[in-house]
XYZ file of C-alpha atoms in Angstrom:
183
model
C 0.000 0.000 0.000
C 0.963 3.604 -0.455
C 0.380 6.061 2.369
C -0.872 9.556 1.669
C -0.516 11.559 4.858
C -2.029 14.684 3.338
C -5.557 13.769 4.298
C -6.994 16.883 2.661
C -6.608 15.281 -0.780
C -9.500 13.039 -1.784
C -8.503 10.520 -4.440
C -10.899 8.460 -6.529
C -9.625 6.792 -9.671
C -12.977 5.504 -10.883
C -16.480 5.980 -9.550
C -18.797 3.383 -11.056
C -21.775 5.247 -9.604
C -20.844 8.401 -11.533
C -20.046 6.419 -14.677
C -23.361 4.581 -14.957
C -25.414 7.398 -16.538
C -22.648 9.059 -18.547
C -21.058 6.080 -20.232
C -24.058 4.952 -22.278
C -24.917 2.507 -19.499
C -28.176 4.126 -18.460
C -30.094 2.681 -21.437
C -29.249 -0.823 -20.191
C -30.521 -0.154 -16.655
C -33.930 -0.181 -15.054
C -32.443 1.791 -12.165
C -29.281 2.419 -10.203
C -28.131 4.010 -6.956
C -25.376 4.274 -4.417
C -22.531 6.723 -3.910
C -18.922 7.253 -5.039
C -17.629 4.178 -3.216
C -20.479 1.762 -3.978
C -22.951 1.312 -6.785
C -25.921 -0.945 -7.288
C -27.911 -1.611 -10.433
C -31.312 -3.006 -11.346
C -31.043 -4.610 -14.748
C -33.143 -6.955 -16.845
C -31.625 -10.310 -17.734
C -31.693 -9.626 -21.480
C -29.603 -6.403 -21.014
C -26.971 -8.061 -18.827
C -24.468 -8.885 -21.593
C -24.804 -5.445 -23.196
C -24.217 -3.774 -19.821
C -21.267 -6.062 -19.051
C -19.540 -5.063 -22.311
C -20.085 -1.340 -21.671
C -18.919 -1.362 -18.071
C -15.896 -3.551 -18.836
C -14.865 -1.140 -21.617
C -15.142 1.747 -19.176
C -12.924 -0.003 -16.628
C -10.340 -1.006 -19.258
C -10.133 2.589 -20.501
C -10.019 4.147 -17.035
C -7.756 1.921 -14.962
C -4.024 1.766 -15.554
C -1.378 -0.034 -13.484
C -0.281 3.342 -12.102
C -3.683 4.370 -10.773
C -4.825 0.960 -9.543
C -2.424 0.658 -6.600
C -4.154 0.880 -3.229
C -3.819 4.261 -1.543
C -4.623 4.768 2.112
C -5.550 8.167 3.464
C -3.791 8.702 6.786
C -4.765 11.329 9.342
C -1.472 11.253 11.268
C 1.727 9.321 11.777
C 1.948 8.264 15.410
C 4.540 6.600 17.571
C 3.145 4.391 20.311
C 4.133 6.958 22.963
C 1.753 9.407 21.207
C -1.180 7.034 21.787
C -3.098 7.378 25.021
C -6.538 6.797 26.498
C -7.568 10.438 26.044
C -6.847 10.277 22.307
C -8.715 6.983 21.859
C -11.707 8.165 23.883
C -11.661 11.591 22.169
C -12.148 9.943 18.787
C -15.519 8.680 20.051
C -16.705 12.308 19.982
C -16.216 12.353 16.190
C -18.956 9.766 15.636
C -21.034 8.905 13.711
C -18.570 7.582 11.162
C -19.596 6.927 7.592
C -19.236 8.141 3.991
C -18.903 11.831 4.874
C -17.001 11.260 8.125
C -14.548 8.369 7.815
C -12.896 6.793 10.833
C -9.490 8.338 11.579
C -6.592 6.233 10.294
C -3.097 6.365 11.708
C 0.287 5.083 10.571
C 3.182 3.686 12.631
C 6.383 2.300 11.214
C 8.960 -0.213 12.322
C 6.837 -2.054 14.890
C 7.305 -5.673 15.945
C 5.303 -8.447 17.586
C 5.827 -9.190 21.268
C 4.208 -12.614 20.937
C 2.129 -14.809 18.692
C -1.392 -13.697 17.719
C -4.137 -15.268 19.838
C -7.625 -16.107 18.578
C -10.338 -13.968 20.141
C -14.083 -13.900 19.531
C -14.105 -12.219 16.080
C -10.441 -12.004 15.118
C -6.949 -12.158 16.591
C -5.201 -10.227 19.340
C -1.477 -9.494 19.115
C 0.781 -7.300 21.228
C 2.939 -4.890 19.200
C 5.807 -2.630 20.240
C 7.662 0.239 18.621
C 10.507 -0.063 21.124
C 9.096 2.579 23.461
C 5.722 1.085 24.360
C 3.688 -2.070 23.836
C 0.018 -1.974 22.816
C -2.613 -4.551 22.000
C -3.723 -4.779 18.392
C -6.728 -6.548 16.907
C -6.661 -8.076 13.434
C -9.845 -9.130 11.638
C -8.357 -9.819 8.198
C -6.546 -13.140 7.714
C -4.395 -11.686 4.894
C -3.063 -9.051 7.305
C -2.470 -11.737 9.911
C -0.473 -13.775 7.395
C 1.855 -10.822 6.721
C 2.230 -10.257 10.461
C 3.143 -13.904 11.035
C 6.083 -13.746 8.626
C 7.460 -10.258 9.320
C 10.083 -9.183 11.810
C 9.201 -5.487 11.541
C 6.026 -3.930 10.182
C 4.535 -0.659 9.034
C 0.887 -0.549 10.097
C -2.249 1.455 9.374
C -4.798 1.366 12.165
C -7.828 2.888 13.817
C -7.864 3.475 17.547
C -10.302 1.738 19.827
C -10.401 0.912 23.494
C -9.727 -2.303 25.360
C -12.288 -1.734 28.088
C -11.063 -4.696 30.149
C -7.571 -3.182 30.489
C -8.804 0.443 30.106
C -6.165 1.192 27.490
C -6.048 2.039 23.779
C -6.298 -0.812 21.298
C -5.091 -0.688 17.700
C -7.462 -2.030 15.061
C -5.144 -3.000 12.213
C -6.454 -2.077 8.744
C -3.307 -2.730 6.687
C 0.314 -3.734 7.162
C 3.433 -4.320 5.140
C 7.017 -5.303 5.752
C 8.764 -2.313 7.289
C 10.811 -0.206 4.915
C 13.071 0.746 7.844
C 15.440 -2.186 8.353
C 17.079 -0.636 11.420
C-alpha cells in the first residue's frame, strides 16, 4: 500500500456510480443508486451482456497499473508513545462515522510483535511494540495476519479503539506491510 498523509486530498480513480449514466450505461438499466464508493444496479436479464460489455470497456479505458495501486488516506503518523486513552476516547466524539465522516486512520512504522497472535471472539489479538511502548492490536483480516506472522518489523495502518477490560487504547489493524526501515 501507499500512504498519503495529506488527508486533505480526496482521491478516486474511478467511480462506477458516476459512470453509470454518462457512459451509455443508463439505457441498459432499469435503475441504479449508491454513492462514489459503492454502486448498485437493477437490470433486466436480457440487457446483462450489453451492460457487461459497456462497463468492462469503461474499466479497461479508465484503470491503468499506475492508478490501480491501493492508496490509504492517513490522518497522522503516530509513535506508540503518542497514543493514550484520552486520544482513543476523544475519537468517540467524532462519531457517527460513515461516507462523509470516515474513521481516523493512523500510521506507525517499524513495529514488531511481542508474541504470537491469539484467537479472540471475532479475530486475533497481538501485542505490538515500537521499542518505546507495547500496545494490543486486533486483526480481523486473515491476509493481514499472514503478513504479520512472517514479518520481523512492520509498518501498520490502524484505527484506535479501546480495550475496556484493560482500560487502554487498542489498535485495530487495517493494513500492514514489511517495514521499509530495516534498522
